């Protein structure tokens, strides 16, 4: 089976009398080094799947295999270590520390990490070699997202998980960020999974997974340019 493999994954939320089946029997497989895109309508369960994969949330049922290990069986301590060591996260709103420079933001994240890459070098690779000493407020949205990507990459994670990384950016800037993520995937052989509404992404993906009502509704390998919604 694949490098990442989800089988029968379910997750419900109880809200008073109401139970929401956020993830309702998700199955998919991903090979090592693939650039994978998750699309689907708002509320479909995309973020919940990504959070389960990254150890930020737990599932009620199912198997979540990453590099041969079942993440769903991890206890709290193993899950924390997994999140710190094996996973890089990139979010819509960069989540940078405002009173630290670009370089300090990346270095801070590496303090709790076992096998980090060189912070300066990774920032240079994402195009911010001249911006190391700048604070987030001195950077554009696209540049701030590059800092966040460098911060995630510098951990040298097994999986890079990105939840709407272009959601706060204009279309062209978003496209450049997606290109950076794809280059990272190709050059480092890193497995990258991106939730996005950006329609530029489809032709860039090795695999496009469409989620609807908590289930996989379609998997496309090497998709043609199409609408992602
Ligand atoms: P989008 O797909 O547009 O990015 P989100 O994934 O942020 O949207 O949220 C989808 C829906 O899930 C929204 O209706 C939001 O209010 C709801 N939601 C997200 N997180 C929570 C939460 N922690 N508690 C309750 N509802 C949530
Ligand atoms: P998407 O990312 O595709 O927009 P989500 O995974 O955020 O979808 O949400 C799936 C469903 O689960 C939605 O109906 C959302 O409201 C619900 N949900 C997500 N997180 C929570 C939460 N912490 N508490 C309650 N409901 C949640």
Short mmCIF file of C-alpha atoms and ligand atoms in Angstrom, two decimals:
data_model
loop_
_atom_site.label_atom_id
_atom_site.label_comp_id
_atom_site.label_asym_id
_atom_site.label_seq_id
_atom_site.Cartn_x
_atom_site.Cartn_y
_atom_site.Cartn_z
CA UNK A 1 0.00 0.00 0.00
CA UNK A 2 0.94 3.68 -0.29
CA UNK A 3 3.17 5.96 1.74
CA UNK A 4 0.01 7.55 3.12
CA UNK A 5 -3.08 5.36 3.36
CA UNK A 6 -6.44 6.19 4.92
CA UNK A 7 -9.04 3.45 5.37
CA UNK A 8 -12.56 3.83 6.76
CA UNK A 9 -11.72 7.05 8.58
CA UNK A 10 -14.64 8.58 10.47
CA UNK A 11 -14.99 11.59 12.72
CA UNK A 12 -18.16 13.05 14.21
CA UNK A 13 -18.75 16.17 16.26
CA UNK A 14 -21.60 16.38 18.76
CA UNK A 15 -23.15 19.79 19.02
CA UNK A 16 -25.86 19.43 21.66
CA UNK A 17 -28.57 17.23 20.10
CA UNK A 18 -26.93 17.26 16.67
CA UNK A 19 -24.19 14.95 15.47
CA UNK A 20 -22.15 16.15 12.49
CA UNK A 21 -20.43 13.42 10.49
CA UNK A 22 -17.52 15.61 9.41
CA UNK A 23 -15.57 12.67 7.96
CA UNK A 24 -17.67 9.68 6.98
CA UNK A 25 -15.56 6.77 5.72
CA UNK A 26 -12.67 8.44 3.90
CA UNK A 27 -10.28 6.21 1.91
CA UNK A 28 -7.30 7.20 -0.24
CA UNK A 29 -3.66 6.40 -0.88
CA UNK A 30 -0.73 8.67 -1.68
CA UNK A 31 2.75 7.72 -2.89
CA UNK A 32 5.93 9.17 -1.44
CA UNK A 33 6.94 12.44 -3.12
CA UNK A 34 3.55 13.18 -4.65
CA UNK A 35 2.09 16.67 -4.92
CA UNK A 36 -1.51 16.08 -3.85
CA UNK A 37 -4.40 18.50 -3.92
CA UNK A 38 -7.61 18.18 -1.89
CA UNK A 39 -10.61 20.05 -3.25
CA UNK A 40 -14.33 20.16 -2.47
CA UNK A 41 -17.04 22.44 -1.13
CA UNK A 42 -16.85 24.30 2.17
CA UNK A 43 -17.80 22.06 5.11
CA UNK A 44 -16.99 18.86 3.16
CA UNK A 45 -14.46 17.65 5.74
CA UNK A 46 -11.17 18.66 4.08
CA UNK A 47 -9.65 20.42 7.09
CA UNK A 48 -10.73 17.62 9.42
CA UNK A 49 -8.95 15.05 7.20
CA UNK A 50 -5.78 17.16 7.09
CA UNK A 51 -5.84 17.64 10.86
CA UNK A 52 -6.24 13.90 11.45
CA UNK A 53 -3.34 13.22 9.07
CA UNK A 54 -1.18 15.76 10.90
CA UNK A 55 -1.98 14.55 14.40
CA UNK A 56 -3.83 17.76 15.29
CA UNK A 57 -7.11 15.91 15.63
CA UNK A 58 -7.97 12.24 16.22
CA UNK A 59 -10.44 10.08 14.30
CA UNK A 60 -13.21 7.96 15.87
CA UNK A 61 -12.65 4.98 13.56
CA UNK A 62 -10.31 3.86 10.82
CA UNK A 63 -6.67 3.49 9.91
CA UNK A 64 -4.29 6.38 9.16
CA UNK A 65 -1.01 4.97 7.87
CA UNK A 66 1.95 7.30 7.33
CA UNK A 67 5.25 5.70 6.32
CA UNK A 68 4.14 2.35 7.71
CA UNK A 69 2.92 3.66 11.09
CA UNK A 70 -0.74 3.86 12.14
CA UNK A 71 -1.11 7.40 13.46
CA UNK A 72 -4.62 6.62 14.75
CA UNK A 73 -3.07 4.22 17.30
CA UNK A 74 -0.64 6.78 18.74
CA UNK A 75 -0.99 7.84 22.35
CA UNK A 76 -0.84 11.50 23.28
CA UNK A 77 2.94 11.63 23.72
CA UNK A 78 3.62 9.84 20.40
CA UNK A 79 1.17 12.14 18.67
CA UNK A 80 2.95 15.23 19.99
CA UNK A 81 6.32 13.89 18.84
CA UNK A 82 4.84 12.98 15.44
CA UNK A 83 3.37 16.48 15.01
CA UNK A 84 6.68 18.10 15.92
CA UNK A 85 9.05 15.86 13.98
CA UNK A 86 7.18 14.41 11.02
CA UNK A 87 4.74 17.12 9.97
CA UNK A 88 5.10 20.61 8.54
CA UNK A 89 1.97 22.78 8.57
CA UNK A 90 1.13 25.79 6.45
CA UNK A 91 -2.10 27.71 7.14
CA UNK A 92 -4.15 30.36 5.38
CA UNK A 93 -3.14 33.08 7.87
CA UNK A 94 0.61 32.63 8.15
CA UNK A 95 0.62 32.52 12.00
CA UNK A 96 3.98 34.28 12.25
CA UNK A 97 5.22 35.83 15.50
CA UNK A 98 4.96 39.57 14.81
CA UNK A 99 7.87 40.74 16.98
CA UNK A 100 10.34 38.24 15.51
CA UNK A 101 12.17 38.62 12.18
CA UNK A 102 11.71 36.17 9.29
CA UNK A 103 14.88 34.34 10.35
CA UNK A 104 13.89 34.28 14.04
CA UNK A 105 10.43 32.92 13.15
CA UNK A 106 12.03 29.96 11.38
CA UNK A 107 14.68 29.44 14.09
CA UNK A 108 12.03 29.44 16.82
CA UNK A 109 10.18 26.55 15.18
CA UNK A 110 13.42 24.55 14.92
CA UNK A 111 14.17 24.64 18.64
CA UNK A 112 11.86 21.69 19.30
CA UNK A 113 12.99 19.74 16.25
CA UNK A 114 15.51 16.89 16.01
CA UNK A 115 16.90 17.10 12.46
CA UNK A 116 16.38 20.65 11.27
CA UNK A 117 17.74 22.13 8.05
CA UNK A 118 19.61 25.45 8.03
CA UNK A 119 17.09 28.28 8.56
CA UNK A 120 18.97 30.85 6.45
CA UNK A 121 19.43 28.43 3.61
CA UNK A 122 15.77 27.44 3.49
CA UNK A 123 14.66 31.09 3.60
CA UNK A 124 17.05 31.77 0.71
CA UNK A 125 15.59 28.84 -1.23
CA UNK A 126 12.06 30.24 -0.90
CA UNK A 127 13.30 33.57 -2.28
CA UNK A 128 13.74 35.52 0.97
CA UNK A 129 17.55 35.68 1.17
CA UNK A 130 17.36 39.48 1.27
CA UNK A 131 14.52 39.55 3.82
CA UNK A 132 15.99 37.62 6.75
CA UNK A 133 15.97 40.62 9.11
CA UNK A 134 12.50 41.86 8.17
CA UNK A 135 9.54 41.61 10.54
CA UNK A 136 6.23 40.17 9.25
CA UNK A 137 4.64 43.63 9.05
CA UNK A 138 7.41 44.67 6.62
CA UNK A 139 6.62 41.79 4.26
CA UNK A 140 3.85 41.32 1.68
CA UNK A 141 1.25 38.57 2.14
CA UNK A 142 3.04 36.34 -0.36
CA UNK A 143 6.38 36.91 1.41
CA UNK A 144 4.85 36.15 4.80
CA UNK A 145 3.50 32.89 3.42
CA UNK A 146 7.01 32.10 2.11
CA UNK A 147 8.34 32.56 5.66
CA UNK A 148 5.64 30.19 6.93
CA UNK A 149 6.57 27.65 4.24
CA UNK A 150 10.28 27.97 5.11
CA UNK A 151 9.39 27.46 8.77
CA UNK A 152 7.52 24.25 7.93
CA UNK A 153 10.19 22.99 5.48
CA UNK A 154 13.13 23.65 7.78
CA UNK A 155 11.82 20.91 10.09
CA UNK A 156 12.55 18.54 7.20
CA UNK A 157 9.17 16.83 7.69
CA UNK A 158 7.85 13.62 6.13
CA UNK A 159 4.65 15.39 5.13
CA UNK A 160 4.03 19.03 4.33
CA UNK A 161 0.32 19.77 4.97
CA UNK A 162 -1.10 23.04 3.67
CA UNK A 163 -4.63 24.23 4.50
CA UNK A 164 -5.74 26.94 2.04
CA UNK A 165 -2.22 28.39 1.77
CA UNK A 166 -3.36 30.84 -0.93
CA UNK A 167 -6.69 31.75 0.67
CA UNK A 168 -5.54 35.20 1.79
CA UNK A 169 -3.57 35.99 -1.39
CA UNK A 170 -4.52 37.37 -4.79
CA UNK A 171 -4.68 34.86 -7.64
CA UNK A 172 -1.22 35.50 -9.14
CA UNK A 173 0.58 35.56 -5.77
CA UNK A 174 -1.29 32.40 -4.82
CA UNK A 175 -0.17 30.76 -8.04
CA UNK A 176 3.47 31.60 -7.26
CA UNK A 177 3.07 30.06 -3.78
CA UNK A 178 1.61 26.88 -5.29
CA UNK A 179 4.53 26.76 -7.73
CA UNK A 180 6.93 27.05 -4.79
CA UNK A 181 5.18 24.16 -3.03
CA UNK A 182 5.35 22.07 -6.21
CA UNK A 183 9.06 22.86 -6.69
CA UNK A 184 9.70 21.90 -3.07
CA UNK A 185 7.94 18.62 -3.63
CA UNK A 186 9.99 17.89 -6.78
CA UNK A 187 13.38 19.02 -5.50
CA UNK A 188 13.20 17.48 -2.05
CA UNK A 189 11.10 14.45 -2.91
CA UNK A 190 8.80 15.62 -0.14
CA UNK A 191 5.17 14.52 0.01
CA UNK A 192 3.03 17.67 -0.11
CA UNK A 193 -0.74 17.83 0.46
CA UNK A 194 -2.60 21.07 -0.25
CA UNK A 195 -6.23 22.01 0.37
CA UNK A 196 -7.12 24.76 -2.06
CA UNK A 197 -9.82 26.58 -4.00
CA UNK A 198 -7.24 28.07 -6.38
CA UNK A 199 -8.15 26.85 -9.85
CA UNK A 200 -4.51 27.16 -11.04
CA UNK A 201 -3.67 24.05 -9.08
CA UNK A 202 -5.32 21.20 -10.96
CA UNK A 203 -2.73 20.83 -13.75
CA UNK A 204 0.10 21.04 -11.17
CA UNK A 205 -1.11 18.12 -9.07
CA UNK A 206 0.01 14.48 -9.33
CA UNK A 207 -3.26 13.48 -7.66
CA UNK A 208 -6.42 15.44 -7.00
CA UNK A 209 -8.73 14.13 -4.28
CA UNK A 210 -12.23 15.56 -4.22
CA UNK A 211 -14.11 15.37 -0.93
CA UNK A 212 -17.86 15.87 -0.59
CA UNK A 213 -20.10 15.25 2.43
CA UNK A 214 -17.25 13.63 4.37
CA UNK A 215 -16.46 11.12 1.61
CA UNK A 216 -14.06 10.91 -1.32
CA UNK A 217 -16.18 11.68 -4.38
CA UNK A 218 -13.40 11.49 -6.98
CA UNK A 219 -9.68 10.83 -7.31
CA UNK A 220 -7.92 12.06 -10.44
CA UNK A 221 -4.32 11.15 -11.25
CA UNK A 222 -2.48 13.81 -13.29
CA UNK A 223 -5.63 15.95 -13.69
CA UNK A 224 -6.34 18.11 -16.72
CA UNK A 225 -7.01 21.80 -16.17
CA UNK A 226 -10.56 21.85 -14.74
CA UNK A 227 -12.58 23.80 -12.23
CA UNK A 228 -11.77 22.70 -8.66
CA UNK A 229 -15.21 23.44 -7.20
P1 LIG B 1 -13.51 26.68 4.33
O1 LIG B 1 -13.67 25.34 3.70
O2 LIG B 1 -14.29 27.74 3.62
O3 LIG B 1 -12.09 27.04 4.59
P2 LIG B 1 -13.63 26.01 7.13
O4 LIG B 1 -12.97 24.72 6.90
O5 LIG B 1 -12.85 27.05 7.85
O6 LIG B 1 -14.21 26.62 5.76
O7 LIG B 1 -14.98 25.78 7.90
C1 LIG B 1 -16.04 25.11 7.31
C2 LIG B 1 -17.19 25.14 8.25
O8 LIG B 1 -16.83 24.45 9.46
C3 LIG B 1 -17.63 26.53 8.65
O9 LIG B 1 -19.03 26.56 8.65
C4 LIG B 1 -17.06 26.70 10.04
O10 LIG B 1 -17.84 27.57 10.79
C5 LIG B 1 -17.10 25.29 10.57
N1 LIG B 1 -16.07 25.02 11.58
C6 LIG B 1 -14.74 24.98 11.36
N2 LIG B 1 -14.09 24.73 12.49
C7 LIG B 1 -15.03 24.64 13.45
C8 LIG B 1 -14.99 24.43 14.84
N3 LIG B 1 -13.83 24.28 15.50
N4 LIG B 1 -16.15 24.38 15.52
C9 LIG B 1 -17.31 24.53 14.88
N5 LIG B 1 -17.40 24.73 13.57
C10 LIG B 1 -16.28 24.80 12.87
P1 LIG B 2 -13.91 21.85 5.06
O1 LIG B 2 -12.47 21.97 5.47
O2 LIG B 2 -14.09 20.96 3.88
O3 LIG B 2 -14.55 23.17 4.88
P2 LIG B 2 -14.27 20.92 7.79
O4 LIG B 2 -13.42 19.72 7.92
O5 LIG B 2 -13.73 22.21 8.34
O6 LIG B 2 -14.67 21.11 6.26
O7 LIG B 2 -15.66 20.65 8.46
C1 LIG B 2 -16.47 19.52 8.18
C2 LIG B 2 -17.72 19.58 9.01
O8 LIG B 2 -17.39 19.39 10.37
C3 LIG B 2 -18.45 20.90 8.93
O9 LIG B 2 -19.82 20.65 8.98
C4 LIG B 2 -17.99 21.62 10.17
O10 LIG B 2 -18.94 22.54 10.60
C5 LIG B 2 -17.78 20.49 11.15
N1 LIG B 2 -16.72 20.75 12.14
C6 LIG B 2 -15.41 20.84 11.88
N2 LIG B 2 -14.72 20.99 13.00
C7 LIG B 2 -15.62 21.01 14.00
C8 LIG B 2 -15.54 21.12 15.42
N3 LIG B 2 -14.38 21.26 16.06
N4 LIG B 2 -16.68 21.07 16.14
C9 LIG B 2 -17.85 20.92 15.51
N5 LIG B 2 -18.02 20.79 14.18
C10 LIG B 2 -16.91 20.84 13.44
#
